[in-house]
Amino acid sequence: RSSAPAETNAELATEGIEPRGGGAHDKTVYSTWFTWWASDQVRMDASSSRVSFDNLRSLRLGIMPIQNAVSMDFAPDERQRYNLRAEACLYSEGNRRWTGQASGEWRAHLKPEVWLGLRHARPSFEQRLDNGYFNPDRVQVTQATLRLNHRFAADSAWTVSAFLAAGRERAVPDGEKPSWDASLSIGRQLARETRLEARLQRSSSRTSTGAGPSGFERTTAALTLEQRW
């Protein structure tokens, strides 16, 4: 932390990818972000990350995206918060994506903590390819959101978080369809500086048409052990 209102974080790792029927390869991934609290109500973030995909085709092709983003959070009080975000993404095979997103959340209940919200995002791509990731020309997504955060007791080591977003997606050339995103996380504080968390997420805009399935869907499961020194 460089000063009271500013903070810098960085993570670095190596991932080993071993596709069936293909050669194994290692990829370096990272995540960095800078946070500045302009005031008690306003937070600014700038971030850059290089990550791997969670679909098999992109992994086999060795495609890696570099995502650069800036965002602003505004919380006028403890019961409401708003976010603006702009992101530019460069894919290692040459494609590019630009995304703008706006969202707002309003706290409906304190214990457990329940937030209701609305978000709208507009990604667009430079090229339309078929390399495993969701890649139309452009997309508009509008969703209502529900977020839950709960600790079972004041001194409990267990926490649970859940998220649900549901709405409509309008993709060119894929058309309009329902879309949703849901996740569940359960965490346990093993020691003061050690935390274990299990997370399951599923998102989908997949529909069936006369021409066959349309849209995109994925399921992600993760187990994370965090140690602080």
PDB file of C-alpha atoms in Angstrom:
ATOM      1  CA  ARG A   1       0.000   0.000   0.000  1.00  0.00           C
ATOM      2  CA  SER A   2       1.643   3.219  -1.171  1.00  0.00           C
ATOM      3  CA  SER A   3      -0.482   5.582   0.927  1.00  0.00           C
ATOM      4  CA  ALA A   4      -3.701   5.645   2.918  1.00  0.00           C
ATOM      5  CA  PRO A   5      -6.018   6.147  -0.122  1.00  0.00           C
ATOM      6  CA  ALA A   6      -4.015   4.032  -2.630  1.00  0.00           C
ATOM      7  CA  GLU A   7      -3.278   0.323  -2.918  1.00  0.00           C
ATOM      8  CA  THR A   8      -1.520  -1.888  -5.486  1.00  0.00           C
ATOM      9  CA  ASN A   9      -1.985  -5.665  -5.803  1.00  0.00           C
ATOM     10  CA  ALA A  10      -0.339  -8.237  -8.065  1.00  0.00           C
ATOM     11  CA  GLU A  11      -0.649 -12.002  -8.584  1.00  0.00           C
ATOM     12  CA  LEU A  12       1.575 -14.203 -10.770  1.00  0.00           C
ATOM     13  CA  ALA A  13       1.257 -17.901 -11.600  1.00  0.00           C
ATOM     14  CA  THR A  14       2.107 -20.583 -14.154  1.00  0.00           C
ATOM     15  CA  GLU A  15      -0.554 -22.916 -15.552  1.00  0.00           C
ATOM     16  CA  GLY A  16       0.224 -26.270 -17.117  1.00  0.00           C
ATOM     17  CA  ILE A  17      -2.161 -27.257 -19.934  1.00  0.00           C
ATOM     18  CA  GLU A  18      -2.173 -30.851 -21.233  1.00  0.00           C
ATOM     19  CA  PRO A  19      -4.837 -31.290 -23.968  1.00  0.00           C
ATOM     20  CA  ARG A  20      -5.662 -34.800 -25.104  1.00  0.00           C
ATOM     21  CA  GLY A  21      -4.065 -35.629 -28.423  1.00  0.00           C
ATOM     22  CA  GLY A  22      -1.900 -32.504 -28.369  1.00  0.00           C
ATOM     23  CA  GLY A  23       1.304 -31.196 -26.911  1.00  0.00           C
ATOM     24  CA  ALA A  24       1.447 -29.898 -23.351  1.00  0.00           C
ATOM     25  CA  HIS A  25       2.362 -26.259 -22.811  1.00  0.00           C
ATOM     26  CA  ASP A  26       2.830 -23.895 -19.868  1.00  0.00           C
ATOM     27  CA  LYS A  27       1.362 -20.413 -19.709  1.00  0.00           C
ATOM     28  CA  THR A  28       2.193 -17.533 -17.399  1.00  0.00           C
ATOM     29  CA  VAL A  29      -0.882 -15.759 -16.023  1.00  0.00           C
ATOM     30  CA  TYR A  30      -1.073 -12.631 -13.914  1.00  0.00           C
ATOM     31  CA  SER A  31      -3.452 -10.131 -12.386  1.00  0.00           C
ATOM     32  CA  THR A  32      -2.566  -6.600 -11.271  1.00  0.00           C
ATOM     33  CA  TRP A  33      -4.757  -3.775 -10.080  1.00  0.00           C
ATOM     34  CA  PHE A  34      -4.378  -0.308  -8.604  1.00  0.00           C
ATOM     35  CA  THR A  35      -7.045   1.139  -6.317  1.00  0.00           C
ATOM     36  CA  TRP A  36      -7.461   4.763  -5.293  1.00  0.00           C
ATOM     37  CA  TRP A  37     -10.106   5.980  -2.865  1.00  0.00           C
ATOM     38  CA  ALA A  38     -10.811   9.506  -4.048  1.00  0.00           C
ATOM     39  CA  SER A  39     -13.191   9.953  -1.092  1.00  0.00           C
ATOM     40  CA  ASP A  40     -15.301   7.875   1.279  1.00  0.00           C
ATOM     41  CA  GLN A  41     -17.890   7.534  -1.501  1.00  0.00           C
ATOM     42  CA  VAL A  42     -15.725   7.175  -4.639  1.00  0.00           C
ATOM     43  CA  ARG A  43     -13.280   4.391  -5.520  1.00  0.00           C
ATOM     44  CA  MET A  44     -11.241   4.217  -8.755  1.00  0.00           C
ATOM     45  CA  ASP A  45      -9.587   1.043 -10.110  1.00  0.00           C
ATOM     46  CA  ALA A  46      -7.209   0.297 -12.986  1.00  0.00           C
ATOM     47  CA  SER A  47      -6.370  -3.324 -13.742  1.00  0.00           C
ATOM     48  CA  SER A  48      -4.565  -5.608 -16.173  1.00  0.00           C
ATOM     49  CA  SER A  49      -4.686  -9.397 -16.312  1.00  0.00           C
ATOM     50  CA  ARG A  50      -3.625 -12.324 -18.482  1.00  0.00           C
ATOM     51  CA  VAL A  51      -5.792 -15.380 -17.890  1.00  0.00           C
ATOM     52  CA  SER A  52      -6.592 -18.729 -19.467  1.00  0.00           C
ATOM     53  CA  PHE A  53     -10.008 -19.714 -20.795  1.00  0.00           C
ATOM     54  CA  ASP A  54     -12.252 -22.318 -19.209  1.00  0.00           C
ATOM     55  CA  ASN A  55     -13.310 -23.963 -22.504  1.00  0.00           C
ATOM     56  CA  LEU A  56     -11.446 -26.876 -24.089  1.00  0.00           C
ATOM     57  CA  ARG A  57     -11.134 -25.507 -27.633  1.00  0.00           C
ATOM     58  CA  SER A  58      -9.434 -22.279 -26.558  1.00  0.00           C
ATOM     59  CA  LEU A  59      -7.144 -24.229 -24.213  1.00  0.00           C
ATOM     60  CA  ARG A  60      -6.095 -26.618 -26.989  1.00  0.00           C
ATOM     61  CA  LEU A  61      -5.341 -23.661 -29.275  1.00  0.00           C
ATOM     62  CA  GLY A  62      -3.331 -21.956 -26.526  1.00  0.00           C
ATOM     63  CA  ILE A  63      -5.337 -18.706 -26.752  1.00  0.00           C
ATOM     64  CA  MET A  64      -4.779 -16.236 -23.908  1.00  0.00           C
ATOM     65  CA  PRO A  65      -6.578 -12.890 -23.457  1.00  0.00           C
ATOM     66  CA  ILE A  66      -4.991  -9.788 -21.907  1.00  0.00           C
ATOM     67  CA  GLN A  67      -7.681  -7.650 -20.281  1.00  0.00           C
ATOM     68  CA  ASN A  68      -7.133  -3.990 -19.356  1.00  0.00           C
ATOM     69  CA  ALA A  69      -9.856  -2.121 -17.507  1.00  0.00           C
ATOM     70  CA  VAL A  70     -10.725   1.026 -15.593  1.00  0.00           C
ATOM     71  CA  SER A  71     -13.715   1.365 -13.287  1.00  0.00           C
ATOM     72  CA  MET A  72     -15.353   3.730 -10.825  1.00  0.00           C
ATOM     73  CA  ASP A  73     -17.496   2.781  -7.821  1.00  0.00           C
ATOM     74  CA  PHE A  74     -19.789   5.325  -6.171  1.00  0.00           C
ATOM     75  CA  ALA A  75     -21.495   4.576  -2.849  1.00  0.00           C
ATOM     76  CA  PRO A  76     -23.399   7.642  -1.586  1.00  0.00           C
ATOM     77  CA  ASP A  77     -24.393   5.684   1.547  1.00  0.00           C
ATOM     78  CA  GLU A  78     -24.344   2.144   2.958  1.00  0.00           C
ATOM     79  CA  ARG A  79     -27.581   1.134   1.195  1.00  0.00           C
ATOM     80  CA  GLN A  80     -26.698   1.812  -2.445  1.00  0.00           C
ATOM     81  CA  ARG A  81     -23.702   1.479  -4.780  1.00  0.00           C
ATOM     82  CA  TYR A  82     -23.069   2.109  -8.470  1.00  0.00           C
ATOM     83  CA  ASN A  83     -20.330   1.061 -10.885  1.00  0.00           C
ATOM     84  CA  LEU A  84     -19.060   2.160 -14.320  1.00  0.00           C
ATOM     85  CA  ARG A  85     -16.493  -0.019 -16.119  1.00  0.00           C
ATOM     86  CA  ALA A  86     -14.640   0.109 -19.463  1.00  0.00           C
ATOM     87  CA  GLU A  87     -12.510  -2.790 -20.676  1.00  0.00           C
ATOM     88  CA  ALA A  88     -10.260  -3.494 -23.677  1.00  0.00           C
ATOM     89  CA  CYS A  89      -9.223  -7.097 -24.296  1.00  0.00           C
ATOM     90  CA  LEU A  90      -6.536  -8.381 -26.701  1.00  0.00           C
ATOM     91  CA  TYR A  91      -6.608 -12.070 -27.594  1.00  0.00           C
ATOM     92  CA  SER A  92      -3.359 -13.837 -28.455  1.00  0.00           C
ATOM     93  CA  GLU A  93      -4.702 -14.943 -31.866  1.00  0.00           C
ATOM     94  CA  GLY A  94      -5.283 -11.294 -32.828  1.00  0.00           C
ATOM     95  CA  ASN A  95      -8.924 -10.641 -31.947  1.00  0.00           C
ATOM     96  CA  ARG A  96      -9.979  -7.648 -29.821  1.00  0.00           C
ATOM     97  CA  ARG A  97     -12.954  -6.938 -27.587  1.00  0.00           C
ATOM     98  CA  TRP A  98     -14.236  -3.674 -26.104  1.00  0.00           C
ATOM     99  CA  THR A  99     -16.793  -3.639 -23.272  1.00  0.00           C
ATOM    100  CA  GLY A 100     -18.707  -0.924 -21.449  1.00  0.00           C
ATOM    101  CA  GLN A 101     -20.781  -1.777 -18.375  1.00  0.00           C
ATOM    102  CA  ALA A 102     -22.961   0.103 -15.880  1.00  0.00           C
ATOM    103  CA  SER A 103     -24.565  -1.385 -12.777  1.00  0.00           C
ATOM    104  CA  GLY A 104     -26.351  -0.399  -9.580  1.00  0.00           C
ATOM    105  CA  GLU A 105     -27.248  -2.286  -6.401  1.00  0.00           C
ATOM    106  CA  TRP A 106     -29.549  -1.446  -3.492  1.00  0.00           C
ATOM    107  CA  ARG A 107     -29.428  -3.239  -0.145  1.00  0.00           C
ATOM    108  CA  ALA A 108     -32.777  -4.816   0.657  1.00  0.00           C
ATOM    109  CA  HIS A 109     -31.842  -6.602   3.913  1.00  0.00           C
ATOM    110  CA  LEU A 110     -29.000  -6.289   6.437  1.00  0.00           C
ATOM    111  CA  LYS A 111     -28.667  -9.766   8.058  1.00  0.00           C
ATOM    112  CA  PRO A 112     -28.326 -11.768   5.931  1.00  0.00           C
ATOM    113  CA  GLU A 113     -27.011  -9.089   3.572  1.00  0.00           C
ATOM    114  CA  VAL A 114     -29.208  -9.035   0.456  1.00  0.00           C
ATOM    115  CA  TRP A 115     -28.654  -6.700  -2.518  1.00  0.00           C
ATOM    116  CA  LEU A 116     -30.987  -6.182  -5.486  1.00  0.00           C
ATOM    117  CA  GLY A 117     -29.579  -4.631  -8.635  1.00  0.00           C
ATOM    118  CA  LEU A 118     -29.559  -3.997 -12.354  1.00  0.00           C
ATOM    119  CA  ARG A 119     -26.670  -4.132 -14.856  1.00  0.00           C
ATOM    120  CA  HIS A 120     -26.200  -3.441 -18.547  1.00  0.00           C
ATOM    121  CA  ALA A 121     -23.150  -4.401 -20.638  1.00  0.00           C
ATOM    122  CA  ARG A 122     -22.189  -3.914 -24.312  1.00  0.00           C
ATOM    123  CA  PRO A 123     -19.245  -6.026 -25.555  1.00  0.00           C
ATOM    124  CA  SER A 124     -18.151  -5.819 -29.201  1.00  0.00           C
ATOM    125  CA  PHE A 125     -15.496  -7.774 -31.119  1.00  0.00           C
ATOM    126  CA  GLU A 126     -13.159  -6.779 -33.928  1.00  0.00           C
ATOM    127  CA  GLN A 127     -13.404 -10.190 -35.637  1.00  0.00           C
ATOM    128  CA  ARG A 128     -15.908 -13.037 -35.542  1.00  0.00           C
ATOM    129  CA  LEU A 129     -13.921 -16.261 -35.141  1.00  0.00           C
ATOM    130  CA  ASP A 130     -14.641 -19.807 -33.974  1.00  0.00           C
ATOM    131  CA  ASN A 131     -12.010 -20.401 -31.321  1.00  0.00           C
ATOM    132  CA  GLY A 132     -14.145 -21.612 -28.431  1.00  0.00           C
ATOM    133  CA  TYR A 133     -15.048 -18.397 -26.597  1.00  0.00           C
ATOM    134  CA  PHE A 134     -18.291 -16.453 -27.036  1.00  0.00           C
ATOM    135  CA  ASN A 135     -17.565 -14.246 -30.036  1.00  0.00           C
ATOM    136  CA  PRO A 136     -20.434 -12.548 -31.931  1.00  0.00           C
ATOM    137  CA  ASP A 137     -19.955  -9.156 -33.595  1.00  0.00           C
ATOM    138  CA  ARG A 138     -21.550  -7.313 -30.681  1.00  0.00           C
ATOM    139  CA  VAL A 139     -23.796  -7.998 -27.686  1.00  0.00           C
ATOM    140  CA  GLN A 140     -26.162  -6.105 -25.396  1.00  0.00           C
ATOM    141  CA  VAL A 141     -26.984  -7.735 -22.047  1.00  0.00           C
ATOM    142  CA  THR A 142     -29.462  -6.336 -19.512  1.00  0.00           C
ATOM    143  CA  GLN A 143     -30.005  -8.298 -16.286  1.00  0.00           C
ATOM    144  CA  ALA A 144     -31.582  -7.963 -12.856  1.00  0.00           C
ATOM    145  CA  THR A 145     -29.276  -9.151 -10.072  1.00  0.00           C
ATOM    146  CA  LEU A 146     -29.611 -10.677  -6.602  1.00  0.00           C
ATOM    147  CA  ARG A 147     -26.638 -10.955  -4.231  1.00  0.00           C
ATOM    148  CA  LEU A 148     -26.483 -12.658  -0.819  1.00  0.00           C
ATOM    149  CA  ASN A 149     -23.632 -12.521   1.730  1.00  0.00           C
ATOM    150  CA  HIS A 150     -24.007 -14.282   5.072  1.00  0.00           C
ATOM    151  CA  ARG A 151     -21.892 -15.290   8.070  1.00  0.00           C
ATOM    152  CA  PHE A 152     -23.647 -17.943  10.157  1.00  0.00           C
ATOM    153  CA  ALA A 153     -22.714 -16.232  13.449  1.00  0.00           C
ATOM    154  CA  ALA A 154     -20.612 -13.251  14.522  1.00  0.00           C
ATOM    155  CA  ASP A 155     -17.729 -15.542  15.519  1.00  0.00           C
ATOM    156  CA  SER A 156     -18.388 -18.255  12.899  1.00  0.00           C
ATOM    157  CA  ALA A 157     -15.592 -19.425  10.596  1.00  0.00           C
ATOM    158  CA  TRP A 158     -18.132 -20.236   7.854  1.00  0.00           C
ATOM    159  CA  THR A 159     -19.453 -17.809   5.226  1.00  0.00           C
ATOM    160  CA  VAL A 160     -21.735 -18.256   2.248  1.00  0.00           C
ATOM    161  CA  SER A 161     -22.186 -16.030  -0.806  1.00  0.00           C
ATOM    162  CA  ALA A 162     -24.667 -16.453  -3.649  1.00  0.00           C
ATOM    163  CA  PHE A 163     -25.291 -14.471  -6.831  1.00  0.00           C
ATOM    164  CA  LEU A 164     -27.989 -14.618  -9.492  1.00  0.00           C
ATOM    165  CA  ALA A 165     -28.392 -12.484 -12.621  1.00  0.00           C
ATOM    166  CA  ALA A 166     -31.211 -13.009 -15.114  1.00  0.00           C
ATOM    167  CA  GLY A 167     -32.373 -11.053 -18.136  1.00  0.00           C
ATOM    168  CA  ARG A 168     -32.078 -10.768 -21.913  1.00  0.00           C
ATOM    169  CA  GLU A 169     -29.143 -10.924 -24.307  1.00  0.00           C
ATOM    170  CA  ARG A 170     -29.211  -9.431 -27.801  1.00  0.00           C
ATOM    171  CA  ALA A 171     -26.302 -10.657 -29.936  1.00  0.00           C
ATOM    172  CA  VAL A 172     -25.493  -9.858 -33.567  1.00  0.00           C
ATOM    173  CA  PRO A 173     -25.812 -12.132 -35.517  1.00  0.00           C
ATOM    174  CA  ASP A 174     -27.199 -14.589 -32.933  1.00  0.00           C
ATOM    175  CA  GLY A 175     -30.465 -12.809 -32.062  1.00  0.00           C
ATOM    176  CA  GLU A 176     -32.226 -12.166 -28.755  1.00  0.00           C
ATOM    177  CA  LYS A 177     -32.539 -14.786 -26.023  1.00  0.00           C
ATOM    178  CA  PRO A 178     -32.786 -15.139 -22.237  1.00  0.00           C
ATOM    179  CA  SER A 179     -29.510 -15.214 -20.296  1.00  0.00           C
ATOM    180  CA  TRP A 180     -28.615 -15.980 -16.706  1.00  0.00           C
ATOM    181  CA  ASP A 181     -25.622 -16.354 -14.423  1.00  0.00           C
ATOM    182  CA  ALA A 182     -25.602 -18.033 -10.991  1.00  0.00           C
ATOM    183  CA  SER A 183     -22.877 -18.809  -8.479  1.00  0.00           C
ATOM    184  CA  LEU A 184     -22.512 -20.188  -4.954  1.00  0.00           C
ATOM    185  CA  SER A 185     -19.437 -19.859  -2.716  1.00  0.00           C
ATOM    186  CA  ILE A 186     -18.858 -21.453   0.684  1.00  0.00           C
ATOM    187  CA  GLY A 187     -15.805 -20.416   2.682  1.00  0.00           C
ATOM    188  CA  ARG A 188     -14.171 -21.398   5.954  1.00  0.00           C
ATOM    189  CA  GLN A 189     -11.522 -19.499   7.909  1.00  0.00           C
ATOM    190  CA  LEU A 190      -9.080 -22.259   8.867  1.00  0.00           C
ATOM    191  CA  ALA A 191      -6.802 -19.902  10.801  1.00  0.00           C
ATOM    192  CA  ARG A 192      -6.346 -16.165  11.156  1.00  0.00           C
ATOM    193  CA  GLU A 193      -4.369 -15.923   7.902  1.00  0.00           C
ATOM    194  CA  THR A 194      -5.676 -19.039   6.110  1.00  0.00           C
ATOM    195  CA  ARG A 195      -8.972 -19.370   4.222  1.00  0.00           C
ATOM    196  CA  LEU A 196     -10.485 -22.185   2.136  1.00  0.00           C
ATOM    197  CA  GLU A 197     -13.270 -21.513  -0.368  1.00  0.00           C
ATOM    198  CA  ALA A 198     -15.296 -23.720  -2.734  1.00  0.00           C
ATOM    199  CA  ARG A 199     -17.130 -22.049  -5.625  1.00  0.00           C
ATOM    200  CA  LEU A 200     -19.537 -23.253  -8.306  1.00  0.00           C
ATOM    201  CA  GLN A 201     -20.738 -21.037 -11.175  1.00  0.00           C
ATOM    202  CA  ARG A 202     -22.943 -21.608 -14.205  1.00  0.00           C
ATOM    203  CA  SER A 203     -23.923 -19.101 -16.891  1.00  0.00           C
ATOM    204  CA  SER A 204     -25.993 -19.641 -20.020  1.00  0.00           C
ATOM    205  CA  SER A 205     -27.711 -18.005 -22.967  1.00  0.00           C
ATOM    206  CA  ARG A 206     -28.163 -21.368 -24.729  1.00  0.00           C
ATOM    207  CA  THR A 207     -31.473 -21.945 -26.526  1.00  0.00           C
ATOM    208  CA  SER A 208     -32.692 -24.544 -29.034  1.00  0.00           C
ATOM    209  CA  THR A 209     -33.933 -23.465 -32.456  1.00  0.00           C
ATOM    210  CA  GLY A 210     -34.968 -25.221 -35.647  1.00  0.00           C
ATOM    211  CA  ALA A 211     -31.413 -24.721 -36.925  1.00  0.00           C
ATOM    212  CA  GLY A 212     -29.903 -26.251 -33.779  1.00  0.00           C
ATOM    213  CA  PRO A 213     -28.611 -24.902 -30.462  1.00  0.00           C
ATOM    214  CA  SER A 214     -27.731 -21.228 -30.214  1.00  0.00           C
ATOM    215  CA  GLY A 215     -25.918 -19.187 -27.580  1.00  0.00           C
ATOM    216  CA  PHE A 216     -23.228 -20.034 -25.070  1.00  0.00           C
ATOM    217  CA  GLU A 217     -23.042 -21.795 -21.706  1.00  0.00           C
ATOM    218  CA  ARG A 218     -20.390 -22.848 -19.216  1.00  0.00           C
ATOM    219  CA  THR A 219     -19.981 -24.347 -15.751  1.00  0.00           C
ATOM    220  CA  THR A 220     -16.981 -23.586 -13.533  1.00  0.00           C
ATOM    221  CA  ALA A 221     -15.971 -25.216 -10.236  1.00  0.00           C
ATOM    222  CA  ALA A 222     -13.062 -23.943  -8.135  1.00  0.00           C
ATOM    223  CA  LEU A 223     -11.396 -24.727  -4.820  1.00  0.00           C
ATOM    224  CA  THR A 224      -9.161 -21.950  -3.458  1.00  0.00           C
ATOM    225  CA  LEU A 225      -6.747 -21.977  -0.519  1.00  0.00           C
ATOM    226  CA  GLU A 226      -5.549 -18.504   0.493  1.00  0.00           C
ATOM    227  CA  GLN A 227      -2.609 -17.919   2.844  1.00  0.00           C
ATOM    228  CA  ARG A 228      -1.483 -14.467   3.979  1.00  0.00           C
ATOM    229  CA  TRP A 229       1.847 -13.558   5.525  1.00  0.00           C
TER     230      TRP A 229
END
